[in-house]
Coordinates of C-alpha atoms in Angstrom, one line a residue:
M1 CA -6.5 14.8 -25.7
P2 CA -3.4 12.8 -25.5
V3 CA -1.6 16.2 -23.6
L4 CA -4.4 16.0 -21.5
K5 CA -3.8 12.5 -20.3
V6 CA -0.1 13.3 -19.3
G7 CA -0.8 16.0 -17.0
W8 CA -3.8 13.6 -15.4
L9 CA -1.6 10.8 -14.8
A10 CA 1.3 12.7 -13.6
F11 CA -1.5 12.5 -10.2
F12 CA -2.2 9.1 -10.2
V13 CA 1.1 7.6 -11.5
G14 CA 3.6 9.9 -11.2
L15 CA 3.3 10.7 -7.1
A16 CA 2.8 7.3 -6.5
G17 CA -1.4 8.0 -12.4
A18 CA -22.9 1.7 -21.9
S19 CA -20.1 -1.2 -20.8
L20 CA -19.8 -4.0 -18.2
V21 CA -18.9 -3.5 -14.4
R22 CA -17.2 -6.2 -13.0
A23 CA -17.6 -7.5 -9.5
G24 CA -15.0 -7.4 -7.6
D25 CA -12.8 -4.4 -9.6
P26 CA -11.5 -1.9 -6.5
F27 CA -12.1 1.0 -9.1
M28 CA -15.4 1.9 -11.0
I29 CA -15.9 5.8 -12.9
S30 CA -19.3 7.1 -13.0
A31 CA -19.2 9.5 -15.8
N32 CA -22.2 11.2 -17.6
S33 CA -22.1 13.9 -20.4
T34 CA -22.7 17.5 -19.3
S35 CA -24.0 18.8 -22.3
G36 CA -26.2 17.6 -25.7
A37 CA -27.7 14.7 -25.3
P38 CA -27.3 13.0 -21.6
E39 CA -25.8 9.8 -21.5
T40 CA -23.7 7.9 -18.5
I41 CA -21.0 5.4 -18.5
N42 CA -20.5 3.2 -16.2
A43 CA -17.1 1.0 -15.9
S44 CA -14.7 -0.6 -13.4
G45 CA -11.6 -2.0 -13.5
N46 CA -8.7 -2.5 -11.2
S47 CA -5.7 -0.2 -12.9
L48 CA -6.7 3.5 -11.7
P49 CA -4.1 4.9 -13.9
N50 CA -5.9 3.3 -16.8
L51 CA -9.5 3.7 -15.7
V52 CA -8.8 7.7 -14.9
S53 CA -6.7 7.8 -18.1
H54 CA -9.3 6.3 -21.0
F55 CA -12.0 8.9 -19.0
I56 CA -9.8 11.3 -19.7
T57 CA -8.3 10.3 -23.3
G58 CA -12.1 9.1 -24.1
Q59 CA -10.3 5.3 -24.7
S60 CA -12.3 2.2 -24.0
Q61 CA -15.7 2.4 -22.5
F62 CA -15.6 6.2 -22.7
T63 CA -15.5 6.5 -26.3
S64 CA -18.7 7.9 -27.0
L65 CA -17.8 11.2 -24.2
K66 CA -14.4 11.9 -26.4
N67 CA -14.7 15.5 -27.4
R68 CA -17.7 16.5 -25.1
D69 CA -18.5 17.8 -21.7
S70 CA -18.5 15.0 -19.4
S71 CA -17.7 14.8 -16.0
A72 CA -17.4 11.2 -13.7
S73 CA -17.1 10.5 -10.3
L74 CA -14.4 7.7 -9.0
T75 CA -15.5 5.1 -6.4
Y76 CA -12.1 3.6 -4.3
G77 CA -11.9 0.7 -2.9
G78 CA -16.0 1.4 -1.6
L79 CA -15.5 4.9 -0.9
S80 CA -18.4 6.5 -3.2
S81 CA -17.2 9.7 -4.3
A82 CA -13.5 9.4 -3.3
V83 CA -12.0 11.5 -6.9
L84 CA -14.4 13.8 -8.5
I85 CA -12.9 15.3 -12.4
S86 CA -15.0 16.8 -15.0
K87 CA -13.5 18.6 -17.7
N88 CA -14.7 20.6 -21.6
A89 CA -14.9 19.2 -24.6
S90 CA -12.1 21.5 -26.3
N91 CA -9.6 19.9 -22.7
T92 CA -8.8 23.4 -22.0
S93 CA -10.3 23.3 -18.8
A94 CA -10.7 20.8 -16.2
T95 CA -11.1 20.4 -12.1
L96 CA -9.7 17.7 -9.8
S97 CA -11.4 17.1 -6.3
L98 CA -10.8 15.1 -3.5
P99 CA -13.8 15.4 -0.9
T100 CA -11.9 12.6 1.3
I101 CA -9.4 16.3 2.5
G102 CA -11.4 19.0 1.4
F103 CA -9.7 19.6 -1.9
T104 CA -10.9 21.2 -4.9
K105 CA -8.2 22.7 -7.9
V106 CA -9.7 23.7 -11.3
F107 CA -7.1 24.6 -14.1
T108 CA -7.7 27.0 -17.7
G109 CA -5.7 27.2 -20.1
T110 CA -5.5 28.8 -23.3
N111 CA -5.0 25.3 -25.1
P112 CA -5.0 21.4 -24.2
G113 CA -0.8 22.0 -24.6
D114 CA -1.1 25.2 -22.2
L115 CA -3.4 22.9 -19.5
E116 CA -1.3 20.1 -19.6
A117 CA 1.0 22.6 -18.4
Q118 CA -0.2 24.0 -15.5
I119 CA -1.4 20.5 -14.6
R120 CA 2.5 19.6 -14.8
K121 CA 3.0 22.3 -13.4
F122 CA 1.0 21.7 -9.9
A123 CA 1.5 18.3 -9.9
E124 CA 5.3 18.2 -9.1
K125 CA 5.1 21.5 -6.5
N126 CA 2.4 20.5 -5.0
G127 CA 0.7 17.2 -5.7
A128 CA 3.6 14.8 -3.8
N129 CA 2.2 16.7 -0.6
I130 CA -2.0 16.6 -1.7
Y131 CA -2.0 12.7 -3.6
G132 CA -0.2 11.9 0.7
E133 CA -3.4 12.7 2.3
F134 CA -5.5 11.6 0.0
I135 CA -3.8 8.3 0.8
R136 CA -3.8 8.6 4.2
S137 CA -7.7 9.1 4.3
I138 CA -8.1 5.7 1.4
N139 CA -6.7 3.8 3.7
E140 CA -8.7 4.6 7.0
Q141 CA -11.6 4.2 5.2
T142 CA -11.5 1.4 2.8
E143 CA -9.8 -2.0 2.7
L144 CA -7.3 -1.2 0.0
G145 CA -4.2 0.4 2.0
V146 CA -0.7 0.1 0.7
T147 CA 1.1 0.9 3.5
D148 CA -1.5 0.9 6.5
G149 CA -5.2 0.9 7.6
N150 CA -5.6 -3.4 7.1
P151 CA -3.8 -6.7 8.2
L152 CA -2.2 -6.5 4.9
A153 CA -0.8 -3.5 4.9
A154 CA 2.9 -3.3 4.7
T155 CA 2.8 -1.5 8.9
A156 CA 1.8 -5.2 9.6
L157 CA 3.3 -6.8 7.7
F158 CA 6.4 -5.3 9.4
A159 CA 5.5 -5.1 12.8
D160 CA 4.3 -8.8 12.6
Q161 CA 7.9 -9.8 11.9
A162 CA 9.5 -9.2 15.1
F163 CA 6.8 -10.4 17.1
T164 CA 6.6 -13.5 15.9
Q165 CA 10.4 -14.3 16.1
F166 CA 10.8 -12.8 19.2
G167 CA 7.3 -13.0 20.7
L168 CA 4.9 -15.1 19.7
Q169 CA 7.4 -17.9 19.0
T170 CA 10.9 -18.5 19.7
S171 CA 12.0 -20.4 16.6
P172 CA 9.0 -22.1 13.6
F173 CA 11.5 -24.8 13.7
A174 CA 12.5 -25.7 17.3
A175 CA 11.6 -29.5 18.3
G176 CA 12.0 -31.9 21.5
P177 CA 13.1 -29.9 25.1
Q178 CA 13.3 -26.0 24.8
P179 CA 17.1 -25.2 25.5
T180 CA 17.9 -23.2 28.2
N181 CA 19.1 -19.8 26.4
P182 CA 16.2 -18.9 24.7
L183 CA 19.1 -17.2 22.5
D184 CA 20.1 -19.8 20.6
Q185 CA 17.4 -20.4 18.6
V186 CA 17.6 -17.4 17.3
A187 CA 21.7 -17.0 17.1
T188 CA 23.6 -19.9 17.0
P189 CA 23.7 -18.7 14.7
N190 CA 20.7 -19.3 12.5
I191 CA 19.6 -18.5 9.2
Q192 CA 16.1 -19.2 8.5
L193 CA 13.7 -18.7 5.1
N194 CA 10.1 -18.4 6.1
L195 CA 7.0 -18.9 3.8
D196 CA 3.7 -17.7 4.3
G197 CA 0.4 -17.1 2.6
G198 CA -3.2 -16.8 2.9
Y199 CA -6.8 -15.2 1.3
A200 CA -8.4 -13.0 2.3
H201 CA -12.2 -11.8 1.5
T202 CA -14.0 -9.3 2.8
D203 CA -17.6 -7.6 1.8
T204 CA -15.9 -5.1 -0.9
G205 CA -13.6 -8.1 -2.6
S206 CA -11.0 -10.5 -2.2
S207 CA -7.2 -10.5 -2.3
Y208 CA -4.3 -13.0 -1.7
Y209 CA -1.0 -12.9 -0.5
A210 CA 2.2 -14.6 -0.6
G211 CA 5.3 -13.7 1.0
G212 CA 8.4 -14.6 4.5
D213 CA 10.9 -13.1 5.6
F214 CA 14.6 -14.2 4.9
T215 CA 16.9 -14.0 8.6
L216 CA 20.6 -14.5 10.0
G217 CA 21.2 -14.0 13.5
F218 CA 24.2 -13.8 15.8
K219 CA 24.9 -14.4 20.0
L220 CA 27.3 -11.9 21.4
G221 CA 27.5 -13.7 24.4
D222 CA 25.2 -15.7 26.7
R223 CA 22.5 -12.1 27.0
V224 CA 22.8 -10.6 23.8
G225 CA 22.1 -11.4 20.4
F226 CA 22.3 -9.7 16.4
V227 CA 19.3 -10.5 14.1
L228 CA 19.3 -9.1 10.2
S229 CA 15.3 -9.8 8.8
T230 CA 13.8 -9.4 5.2
P231 CA 11.0 -9.6 5.2
F232 CA 8.7 -9.9 2.4
Q233 CA 5.4 -10.0 0.4
Y234 CA 3.5 -10.1 -2.8
E235 CA -0.4 -9.5 -2.6
N236 CA -2.9 -9.4 -5.5
I237 CA -6.0 -7.3 -3.8
Q238 CA -8.6 -7.6 -6.3
G239 CA -6.7 -7.5 -9.3
G240 CA -4.2 -5.1 -8.8
A241 CA -0.5 -6.2 -8.0
A242 CA 1.5 -4.8 -4.8
Y243 CA 5.0 -5.2 -3.3
M244 CA 6.2 -5.1 0.1
I245 CA 9.7 -5.0 1.3
G246 CA 11.9 -4.3 4.4
E247 CA 14.9 -5.2 6.3
E248 CA 15.0 -5.2 10.0
V249 CA 18.2 -4.8 12.8
S250 CA 17.2 -6.4 16.1
L251 CA 18.5 -6.7 19.7
P252 CA 17.3 -9.4 21.3
I253 CA 18.5 -9.3 25.3
L254 CA 18.2 -11.4 28.0
L255 CA 17.3 -10.0 31.1
I256 CA 16.7 -12.9 32.6
K257 CA 18.0 -16.6 32.4
P258 CA 16.6 -19.5 32.6
S259 CA 18.3 -21.5 35.2
G260 CA 16.5 -24.9 33.5
N261 CA 12.9 -26.8 33.7
K262 CA 10.9 -24.4 35.5
S263 CA 12.3 -21.4 36.0
L264 CA 12.0 -17.9 34.6
G265 CA 13.0 -16.2 31.6
W266 CA 12.7 -12.8 29.6
L267 CA 13.9 -12.1 26.0
L268 CA 13.6 -7.8 25.6
T269 CA 14.1 -7.1 22.1
P270 CA 13.9 -3.6 20.4
T271 CA 14.0 -3.4 16.7
G272 CA 14.9 -1.0 13.7
I273 CA 12.6 -1.3 10.6
V274 CA 13.1 0.7 7.6
G275 CA 10.8 -0.6 4.3
A276 CA 8.9 0.3 1.0
A277 CA 5.4 -0.7 -0.3
G278 CA 3.6 0.2 -3.3
S279 CA 1.3 -0.4 -6.2
V280 CA 0.8 1.0 -9.7
D281 CA -2.4 -0.4 -10.4
L282 CA -3.5 1.1 -6.9
A283 CA -1.7 4.6 -7.5
S284 CA -0.7 3.7 -3.9
G285 CA 3.1 3.4 -1.7
G286 CA 5.2 4.7 0.9
L287 CA 8.6 4.2 2.3
F288 CA 8.7 3.7 6.2
A289 CA 11.1 3.8 9.5
G290 CA 10.8 3.6 12.8
G291 CA 11.3 1.0 15.7
E292 CA 9.3 -1.3 18.4
I293 CA 10.2 -3.3 20.8
T294 CA 9.2 -7.2 21.5
S295 CA 8.5 -8.6 24.9
S296 CA 8.6 -12.4 25.3
L297 CA 8.3 -13.7 29.3
S298 CA 8.2 -17.0 29.8
F299 CA 7.8 -20.1 32.5

């Protein structure tokens, strides 16, 4: 049994691996015996790799299914039957299905070691692309997306950083009359450390987050600036930990320089972004590269 565990975790960890069901857990497995006396076990948790490995190896809540033909259906963030797994008692045959992307693969070996080798070989050769498609489908259909799909995901974090700094407000520390040149607020030189946090509640559960950004800005004349920002965030999603960090390079350009009170100003800021986000508990993550343009027209 321990041999098979390694192969299955290649999908849920290496690529990203009668019981009590706790409310608010992001994952739930409903497992059934498929031979002998009928038995159904429901178990939930906040770590996808741990929950799957317990089923495969017959540990924790699934002890009574050890060395029995069995199947399991995984609910991922409220999405039922997101993953389907079945195996025989001798661990020489196993089937993995990902219905959200129409993927099914049957593995058959002469012994548990041979089965594990086939699973590992497939995961190393084809697994990354398949699991990437699966995570994208999860982002679209659930509220647990670490990389995309909700206001607390990494793509939203990185986009909000530049918009807040150059579009929504010139500077979070501005006090009194605004300077004639908006660049004085973001690139004087200017050093800022901004911190924020919050709590989110949805029908499927709750989460909280804490993060911020460290920013260093310089002026390159009266109309152009250069700003480096490092946004970061920790998020606890229904008990599962997720981490995000990025680096943004911005070039604020003052197209229309205000002349004083009751005058027009226009600051246009292109930004390049690279970043990373990941969660072992949710078996999800990714790397990012992109850009955005923020326009701030003021009177």
